[in-house]
Coordinates of C-alpha atoms in Angstrom, one line a residue:
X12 CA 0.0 0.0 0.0
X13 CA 2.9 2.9 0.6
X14 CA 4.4 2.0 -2.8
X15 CA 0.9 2.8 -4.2
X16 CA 1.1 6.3 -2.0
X17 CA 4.1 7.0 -3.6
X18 CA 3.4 6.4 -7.2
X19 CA -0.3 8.8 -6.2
X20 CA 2.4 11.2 -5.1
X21 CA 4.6 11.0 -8.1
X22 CA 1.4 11.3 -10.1
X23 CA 0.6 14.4 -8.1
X24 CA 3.8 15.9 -8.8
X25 CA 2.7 16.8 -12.4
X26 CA -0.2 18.4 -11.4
X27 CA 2.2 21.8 -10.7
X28 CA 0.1 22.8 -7.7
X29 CA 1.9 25.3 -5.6
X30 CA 1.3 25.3 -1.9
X31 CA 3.4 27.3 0.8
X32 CA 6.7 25.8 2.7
X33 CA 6.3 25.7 6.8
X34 CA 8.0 26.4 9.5
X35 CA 11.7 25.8 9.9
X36 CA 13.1 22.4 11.0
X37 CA 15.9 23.2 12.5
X38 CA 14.7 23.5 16.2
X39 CA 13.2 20.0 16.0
X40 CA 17.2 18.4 15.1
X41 CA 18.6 20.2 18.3
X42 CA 19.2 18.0 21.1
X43 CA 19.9 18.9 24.5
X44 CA 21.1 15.6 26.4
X45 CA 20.9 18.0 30.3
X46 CA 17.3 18.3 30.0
X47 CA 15.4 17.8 33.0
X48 CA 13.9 14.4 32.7
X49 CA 10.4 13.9 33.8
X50 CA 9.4 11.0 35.9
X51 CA 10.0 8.0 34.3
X52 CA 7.6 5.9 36.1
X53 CA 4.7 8.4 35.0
X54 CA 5.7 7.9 31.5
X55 CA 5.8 4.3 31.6
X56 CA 1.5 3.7 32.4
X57 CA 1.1 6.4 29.6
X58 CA 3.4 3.7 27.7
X59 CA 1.5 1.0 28.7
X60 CA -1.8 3.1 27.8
X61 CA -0.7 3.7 24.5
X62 CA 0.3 0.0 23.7
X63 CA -1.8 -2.3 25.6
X64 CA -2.6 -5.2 24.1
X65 CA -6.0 -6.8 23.5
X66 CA -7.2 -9.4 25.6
X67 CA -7.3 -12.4 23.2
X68 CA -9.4 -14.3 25.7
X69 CA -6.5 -17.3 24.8
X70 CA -2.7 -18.1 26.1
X71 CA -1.2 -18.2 22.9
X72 CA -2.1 -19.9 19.1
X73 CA -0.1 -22.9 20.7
X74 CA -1.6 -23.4 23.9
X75 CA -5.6 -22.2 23.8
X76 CA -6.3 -23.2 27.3
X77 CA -9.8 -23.2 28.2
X78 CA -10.5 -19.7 28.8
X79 CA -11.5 -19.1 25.2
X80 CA -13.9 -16.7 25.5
X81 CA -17.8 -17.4 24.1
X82 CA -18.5 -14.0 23.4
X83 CA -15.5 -13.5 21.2
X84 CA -16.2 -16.8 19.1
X85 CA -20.3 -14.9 18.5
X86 CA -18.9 -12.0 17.5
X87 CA -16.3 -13.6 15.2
X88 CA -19.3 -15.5 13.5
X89 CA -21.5 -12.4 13.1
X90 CA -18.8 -10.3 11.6
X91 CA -18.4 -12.7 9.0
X92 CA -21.8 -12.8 7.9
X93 CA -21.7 -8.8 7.8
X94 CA -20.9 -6.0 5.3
X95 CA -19.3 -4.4 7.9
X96 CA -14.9 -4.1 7.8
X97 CA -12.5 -2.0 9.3
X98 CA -11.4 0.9 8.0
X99 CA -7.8 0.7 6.5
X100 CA -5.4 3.2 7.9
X101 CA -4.3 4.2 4.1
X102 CA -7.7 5.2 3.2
X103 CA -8.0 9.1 4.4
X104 CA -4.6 9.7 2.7
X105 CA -5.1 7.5 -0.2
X106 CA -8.6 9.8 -1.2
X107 CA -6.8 13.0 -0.6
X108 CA -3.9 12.5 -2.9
X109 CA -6.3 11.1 -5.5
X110 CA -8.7 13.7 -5.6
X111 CA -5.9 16.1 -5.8
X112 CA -4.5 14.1 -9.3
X113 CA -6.1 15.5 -12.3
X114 CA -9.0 13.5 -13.5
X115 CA -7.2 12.1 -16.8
X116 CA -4.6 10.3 -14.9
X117 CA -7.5 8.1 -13.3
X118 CA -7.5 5.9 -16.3
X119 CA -3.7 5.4 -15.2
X120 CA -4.2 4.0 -11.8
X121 CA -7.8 3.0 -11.4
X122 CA -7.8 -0.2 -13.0
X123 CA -4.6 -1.0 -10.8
X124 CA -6.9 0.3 -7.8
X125 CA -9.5 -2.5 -8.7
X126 CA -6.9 -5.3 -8.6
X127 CA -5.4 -5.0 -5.1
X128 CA -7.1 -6.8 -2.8
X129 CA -9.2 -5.3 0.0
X130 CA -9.1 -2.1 -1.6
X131 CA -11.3 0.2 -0.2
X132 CA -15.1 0.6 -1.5
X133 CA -15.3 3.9 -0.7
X134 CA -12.3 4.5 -3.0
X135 CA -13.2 2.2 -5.9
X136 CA -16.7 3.9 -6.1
X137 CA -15.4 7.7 -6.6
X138 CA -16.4 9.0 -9.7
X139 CA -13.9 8.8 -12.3
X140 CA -12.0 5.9 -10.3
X141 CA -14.9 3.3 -10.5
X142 CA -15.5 3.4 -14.5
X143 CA -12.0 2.5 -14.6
X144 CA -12.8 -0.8 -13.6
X145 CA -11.0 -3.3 -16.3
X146 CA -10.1 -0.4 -18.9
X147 CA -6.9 0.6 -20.7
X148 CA -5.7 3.9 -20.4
X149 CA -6.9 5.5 -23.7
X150 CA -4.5 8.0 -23.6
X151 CA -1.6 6.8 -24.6
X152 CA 2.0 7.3 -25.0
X153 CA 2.8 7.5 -28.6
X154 CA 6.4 5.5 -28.1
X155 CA 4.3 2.8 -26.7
X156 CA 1.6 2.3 -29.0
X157 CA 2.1 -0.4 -31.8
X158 CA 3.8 -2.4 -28.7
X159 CA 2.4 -6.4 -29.3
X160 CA 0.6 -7.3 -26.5
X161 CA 0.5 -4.3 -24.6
X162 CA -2.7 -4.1 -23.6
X163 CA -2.0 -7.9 -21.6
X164 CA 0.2 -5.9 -19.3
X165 CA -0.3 -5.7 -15.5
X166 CA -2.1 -2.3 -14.2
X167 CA 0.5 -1.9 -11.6
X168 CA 2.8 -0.5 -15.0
X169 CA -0.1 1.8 -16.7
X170 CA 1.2 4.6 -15.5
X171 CA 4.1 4.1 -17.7
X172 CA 1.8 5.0 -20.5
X173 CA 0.9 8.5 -20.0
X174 CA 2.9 10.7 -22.6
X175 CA 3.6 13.2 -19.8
X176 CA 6.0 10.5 -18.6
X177 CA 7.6 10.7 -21.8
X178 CA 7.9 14.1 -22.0
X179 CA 5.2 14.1 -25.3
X180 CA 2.5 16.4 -23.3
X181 CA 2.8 18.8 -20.8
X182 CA 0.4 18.5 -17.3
X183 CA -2.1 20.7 -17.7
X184 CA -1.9 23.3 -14.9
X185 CA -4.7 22.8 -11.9
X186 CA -6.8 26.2 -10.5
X187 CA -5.4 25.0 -6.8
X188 CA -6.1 28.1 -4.4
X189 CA -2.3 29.3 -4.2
X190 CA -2.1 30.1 -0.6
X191 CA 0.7 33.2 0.8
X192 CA 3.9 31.6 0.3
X193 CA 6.6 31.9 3.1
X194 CA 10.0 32.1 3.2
X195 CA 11.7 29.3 2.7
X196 CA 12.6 27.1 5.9
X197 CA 16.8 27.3 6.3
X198 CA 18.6 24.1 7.7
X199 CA 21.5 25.8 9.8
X200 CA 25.1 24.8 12.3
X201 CA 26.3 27.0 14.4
X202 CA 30.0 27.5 13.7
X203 CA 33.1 28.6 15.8
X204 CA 34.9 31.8 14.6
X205 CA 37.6 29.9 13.3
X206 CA 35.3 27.7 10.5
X207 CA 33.3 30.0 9.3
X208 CA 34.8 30.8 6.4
X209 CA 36.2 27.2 5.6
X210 CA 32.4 25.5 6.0
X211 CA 31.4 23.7 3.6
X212 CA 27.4 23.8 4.9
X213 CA 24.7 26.6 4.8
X214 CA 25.3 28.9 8.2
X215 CA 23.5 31.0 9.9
X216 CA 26.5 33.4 10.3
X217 CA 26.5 37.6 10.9
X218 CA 27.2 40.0 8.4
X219 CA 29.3 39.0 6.0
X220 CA 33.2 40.8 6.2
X221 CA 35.3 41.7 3.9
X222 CA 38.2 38.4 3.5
X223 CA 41.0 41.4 4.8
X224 CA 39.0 41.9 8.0
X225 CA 39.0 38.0 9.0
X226 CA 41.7 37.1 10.9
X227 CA 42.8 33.3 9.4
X228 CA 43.8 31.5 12.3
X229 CA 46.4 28.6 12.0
X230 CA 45.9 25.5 13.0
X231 CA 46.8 24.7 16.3
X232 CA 48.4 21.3 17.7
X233 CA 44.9 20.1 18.6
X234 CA 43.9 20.8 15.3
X235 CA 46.9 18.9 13.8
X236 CA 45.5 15.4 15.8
X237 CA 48.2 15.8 18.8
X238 CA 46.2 16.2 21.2
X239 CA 42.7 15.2 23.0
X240 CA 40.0 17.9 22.4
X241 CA 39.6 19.2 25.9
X242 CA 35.8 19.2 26.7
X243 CA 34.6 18.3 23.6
X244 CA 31.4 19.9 22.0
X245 CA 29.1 20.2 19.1
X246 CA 31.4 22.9 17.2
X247 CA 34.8 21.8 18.9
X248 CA 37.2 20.2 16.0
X249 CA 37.7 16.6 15.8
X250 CA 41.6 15.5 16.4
X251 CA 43.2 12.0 15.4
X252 CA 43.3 10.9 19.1
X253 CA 39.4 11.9 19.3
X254 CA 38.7 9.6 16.3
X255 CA 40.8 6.9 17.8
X256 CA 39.2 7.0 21.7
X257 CA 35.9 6.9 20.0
X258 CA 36.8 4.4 17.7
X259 CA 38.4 2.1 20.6
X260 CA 34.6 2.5 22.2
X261 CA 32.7 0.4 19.3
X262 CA 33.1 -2.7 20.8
X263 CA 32.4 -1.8 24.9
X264 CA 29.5 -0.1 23.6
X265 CA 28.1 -3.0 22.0
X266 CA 28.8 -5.2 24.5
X267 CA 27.2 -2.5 26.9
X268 CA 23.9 -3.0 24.8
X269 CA 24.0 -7.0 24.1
X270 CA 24.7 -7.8 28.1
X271 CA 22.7 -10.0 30.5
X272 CA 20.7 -11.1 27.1
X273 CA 19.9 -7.8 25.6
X274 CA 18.5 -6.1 28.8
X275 CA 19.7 -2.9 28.1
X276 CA 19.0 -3.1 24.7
X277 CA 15.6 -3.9 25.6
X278 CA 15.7 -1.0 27.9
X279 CA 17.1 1.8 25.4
X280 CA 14.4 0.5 23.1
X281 CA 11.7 1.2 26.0
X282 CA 13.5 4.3 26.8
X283 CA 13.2 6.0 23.4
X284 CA 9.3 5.1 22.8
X285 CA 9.1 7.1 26.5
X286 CA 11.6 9.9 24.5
X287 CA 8.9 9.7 21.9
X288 CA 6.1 10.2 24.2
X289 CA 7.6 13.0 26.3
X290 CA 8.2 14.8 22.7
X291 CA 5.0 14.8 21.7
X292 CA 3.7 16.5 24.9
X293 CA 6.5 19.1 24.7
X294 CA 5.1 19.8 20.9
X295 CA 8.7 19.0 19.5
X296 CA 8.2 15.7 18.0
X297 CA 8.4 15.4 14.2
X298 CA 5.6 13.3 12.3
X299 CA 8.5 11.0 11.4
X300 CA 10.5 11.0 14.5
X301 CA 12.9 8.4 13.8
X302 CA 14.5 11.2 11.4
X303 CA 16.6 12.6 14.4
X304 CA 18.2 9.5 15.2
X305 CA 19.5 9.8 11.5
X306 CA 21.2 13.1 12.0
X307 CA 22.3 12.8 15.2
X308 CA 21.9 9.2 16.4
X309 CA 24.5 9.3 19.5
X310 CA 23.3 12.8 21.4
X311 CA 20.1 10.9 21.0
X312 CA 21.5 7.5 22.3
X313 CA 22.8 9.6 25.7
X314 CA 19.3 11.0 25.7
X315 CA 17.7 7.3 25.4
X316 CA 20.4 6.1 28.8
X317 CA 18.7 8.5 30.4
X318 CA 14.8 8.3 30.2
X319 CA 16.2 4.5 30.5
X320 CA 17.6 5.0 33.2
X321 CA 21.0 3.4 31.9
X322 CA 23.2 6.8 31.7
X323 CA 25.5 5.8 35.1
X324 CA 26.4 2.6 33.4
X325 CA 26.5 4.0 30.1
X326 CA 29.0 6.7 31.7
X327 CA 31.0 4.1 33.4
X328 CA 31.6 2.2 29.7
X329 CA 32.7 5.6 27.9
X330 CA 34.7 7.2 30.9
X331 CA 37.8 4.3 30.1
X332 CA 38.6 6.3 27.1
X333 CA 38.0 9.9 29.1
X334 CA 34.8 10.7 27.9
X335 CA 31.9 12.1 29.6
X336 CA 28.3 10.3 28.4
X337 CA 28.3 13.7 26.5
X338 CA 31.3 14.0 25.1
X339 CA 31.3 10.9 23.8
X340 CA 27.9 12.0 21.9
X341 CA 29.1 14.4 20.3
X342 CA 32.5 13.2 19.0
X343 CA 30.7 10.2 17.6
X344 CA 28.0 11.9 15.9
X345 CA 30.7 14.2 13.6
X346 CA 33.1 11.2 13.7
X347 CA 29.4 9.6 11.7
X348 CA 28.9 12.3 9.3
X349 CA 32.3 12.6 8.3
X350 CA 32.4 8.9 7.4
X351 CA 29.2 9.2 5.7
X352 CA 30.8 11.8 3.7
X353 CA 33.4 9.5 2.7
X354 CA 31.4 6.5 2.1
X355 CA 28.9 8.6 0.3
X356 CA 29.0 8.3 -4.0
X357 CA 28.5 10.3 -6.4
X358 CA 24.5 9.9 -6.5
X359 CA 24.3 10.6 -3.2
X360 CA 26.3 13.6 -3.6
X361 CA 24.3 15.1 -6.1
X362 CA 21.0 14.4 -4.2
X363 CA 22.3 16.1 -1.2
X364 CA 23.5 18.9 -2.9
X365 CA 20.0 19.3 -4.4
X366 CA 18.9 19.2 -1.0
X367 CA 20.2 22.0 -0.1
X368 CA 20.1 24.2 -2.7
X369 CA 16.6 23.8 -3.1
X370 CA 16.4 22.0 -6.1
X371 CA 13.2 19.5 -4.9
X372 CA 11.3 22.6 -3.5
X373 CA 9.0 23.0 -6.2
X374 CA 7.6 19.2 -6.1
X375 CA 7.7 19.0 -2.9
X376 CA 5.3 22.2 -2.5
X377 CA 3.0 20.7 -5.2
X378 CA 1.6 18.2 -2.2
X379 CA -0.6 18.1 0.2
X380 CA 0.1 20.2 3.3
X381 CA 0.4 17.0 5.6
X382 CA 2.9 15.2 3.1
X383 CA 4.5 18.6 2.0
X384 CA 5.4 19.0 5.5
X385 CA 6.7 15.3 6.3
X386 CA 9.1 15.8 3.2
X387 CA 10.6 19.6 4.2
X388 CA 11.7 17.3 7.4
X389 CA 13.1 14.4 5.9
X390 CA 14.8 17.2 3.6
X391 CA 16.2 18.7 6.4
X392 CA 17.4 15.7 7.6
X393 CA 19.1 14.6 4.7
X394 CA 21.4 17.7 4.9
X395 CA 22.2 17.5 8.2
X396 CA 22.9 14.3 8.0
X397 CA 25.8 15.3 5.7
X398 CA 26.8 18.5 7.1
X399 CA 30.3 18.5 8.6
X400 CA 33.5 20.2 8.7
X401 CA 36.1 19.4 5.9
X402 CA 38.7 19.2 8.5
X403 CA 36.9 16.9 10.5
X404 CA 36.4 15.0 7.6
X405 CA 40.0 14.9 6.4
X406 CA 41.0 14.1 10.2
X407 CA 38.6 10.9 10.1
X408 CA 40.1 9.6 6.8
X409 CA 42.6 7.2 7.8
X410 CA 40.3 5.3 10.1
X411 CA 38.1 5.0 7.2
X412 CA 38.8 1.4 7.3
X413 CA 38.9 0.4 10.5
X414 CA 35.1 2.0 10.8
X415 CA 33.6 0.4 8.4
X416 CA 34.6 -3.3 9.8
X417 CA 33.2 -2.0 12.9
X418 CA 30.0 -0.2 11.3
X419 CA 29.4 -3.2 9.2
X420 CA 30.4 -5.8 11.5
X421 CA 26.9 -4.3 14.2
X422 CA 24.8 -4.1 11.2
X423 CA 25.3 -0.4 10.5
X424 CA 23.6 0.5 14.1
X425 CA 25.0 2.3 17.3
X426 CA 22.8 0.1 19.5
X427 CA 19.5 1.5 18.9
X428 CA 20.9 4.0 16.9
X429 CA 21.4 4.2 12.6
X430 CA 24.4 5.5 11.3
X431 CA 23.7 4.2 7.7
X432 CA 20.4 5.2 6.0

């Protein structure tokens, strides 16, 4: 059902209907690992309110017992003989996106719609969508007609026959209400003085000098990799020994996770649905939340140790190699980027460079508010997933290797955590 979403929404993108961006992302990717933590044990019933499970009225499928319940087994039967069903959690969104597509691209995916089984009534009866029932696209590509057989081939590929596909037609332009369009949302760092200049990242940076009233500063002997970063933070430079104490934590951290048969794995997984929770009260949760363990996925580990009330032994695992819980954080998380910046290709390159330069705007503002919205964050993401200092990046280079084993070896995961994507 979401790869049907999609193609609706690549559908929808040729409709050229221009909506407005939101609000800017930014705030929601910050993470403060010292803020104060609520109480844990309140959070957990509102856990256990959200998922608790239905009362089956039976053990499990292998062992019934004899506490089957009678009133279950009626209502089974006389559900069966109903019209009634369940409503399918696709269906709202589904009907939205298609009433937005123009109605000439119905013949493209409503006798796919007819074919998938369980498909909603409500959605196969809309005008336009339900005389599309068993009918080839009439409108068709011109390099596709004359094709032997074509009209034998699944619905799930008519869409490949519209000509606007093929560049042969342009969409015709929809009368959408154009609502006041805002300024575009900015994915930001905030820099030191000294890296300013050299980032290679959108800033949010003062007025802009001229280059002969910048001092350049040299790079120091911490800067050269001699040295330990003292107090590391989120705009502190990496060194060589930085990489290397983080790298030589891999492996406790790990073991921290898979101990006493996955118990604190269990509990960091407890401990970020509570994060979740707690987010959504403080109205700073993202529709997709998961998205800000992508971009920063160890401040959000040291967050997880603490609503799981794991951060002492967490602390006791990093402190071997003179890190703090938080220090640790945030040298992993641009020792992460940087290595996604070397493992990344050339399409992936590209796409993020798009990203930032705005390049996807347009289609994305051609959706629907709740979907427009959901992709300006995943946009986001996918910049600041990527956004880190060349010098770091140059500085993590020759453990290029040795991460990767390590990366690969744990299934691309810090824990709970992903550091591919």
């Amino acid at each position: 059902m979401k790869k049907l979403l999609f193609l609706i929404v690549g559908l929808l993108v040729s409709a050229n209907i221009v909506l407005a961006k939101t609000s800017d992302y930014d705030k929601y990717f910050r993470v403060d690992m010292n803020i104060e933590i609520p109480d844990i044990n309140e959070y957990i019933k509102k856990l256990d309110e959200t998922y608790k499970l239905y009362d089956k009225g039976y053990e499990s499928r292998f062992k019934m017992g004899n506490n089957f319940k009678k009133e279950f087994s009626q209502t089974i039967r006389v559900y069966g003989m109903s019209e009634g069903r369940l409503k399918n959690s696709y269906e709202d969104d589904l009907m939205e996106l298609i009433s937005w597509l123009p109605k000439e691209s119905y013949q493209y995916i409503g006798p796919m719609l007819h074919q998938i089984p369980g498909m909603s009534e409500k959605i196969l009866n809309m005008p336009g969508i339900k005389e599309t029932k068993n009918k080839f696209p009439e409108d068709v590509a011109e390099r596709m007609k004359g094709i032997e057989n074509i009209e034998f081939m699944s619905p799930a590929l008519y869409f490949m026959l519209m000509p606007e596909i093929w560049g042969e037609k342009k969409p015709e332009k929809l009368d959408a209400p154009k609502p006041k369009r805002v300024k575009k949302p900015k994915v930001t760092i905030d820099l030191p003085d000294y890296l300013k200049e050299k980032a290679d990242i959108p800033t949010k940076v003062a007025e802009k000098k001229p280059s002969s009233a910048v001092k350049k500063q040299k790079p120091t002997s911490i800067m050269a990799g001699k040295l330990r970063t003292l107090s590391p933070n989120l705009t502190s430079p990496l060194t060589s020994k930085d990489v290397g104490a983080f790298v030589n934590t891999i492996d406790a951290i790990i073991d921290f996770g898979m101990r006493d048969n996955m118990r604190n794995f269990s509990k960091l997984i407890i401990g970020e649905s509570l994060l979740d929770i707690w987010e959504q009260e403080q109205g700073t949760a993202l529709m997709q939340n998961s998205l800000k363990d992508i971009v920063n996925p160890c401040q959000r580990l040291v967050l997880k140790t603490r609503f799981a009330g794991l951060y002492d032994e967490f602390a006791s695992v990093v402190v071997k190699e003179g890190f703090s819980p938080e220090e640790w954080a945030y040298t992993c998380d641009k020792t992460i980027k940087a290595f996604r910046v070397l493992e990344a290709n050339q399409t992936i390159a590209y796409a993020v460079r798009y990203h930032r330069r705005g390049y996807y705007d347009e289609y994305i503002n051609q959706l629907p508010t709740k979907w427009r919205e959901e992709m300006f964050a995943a946009e986001a993401a996918i910049i600041k997933m990527y956004s880190v200092f060349k010098e770091d990046v140059e500085v993590v280079r020759p453990y290029h290797k040795s991460l990767s084993e390590k990366f690969l070896k744990n299934k691309g995961m810090m824990l709970t955590a992903p550091i591919f994507y």
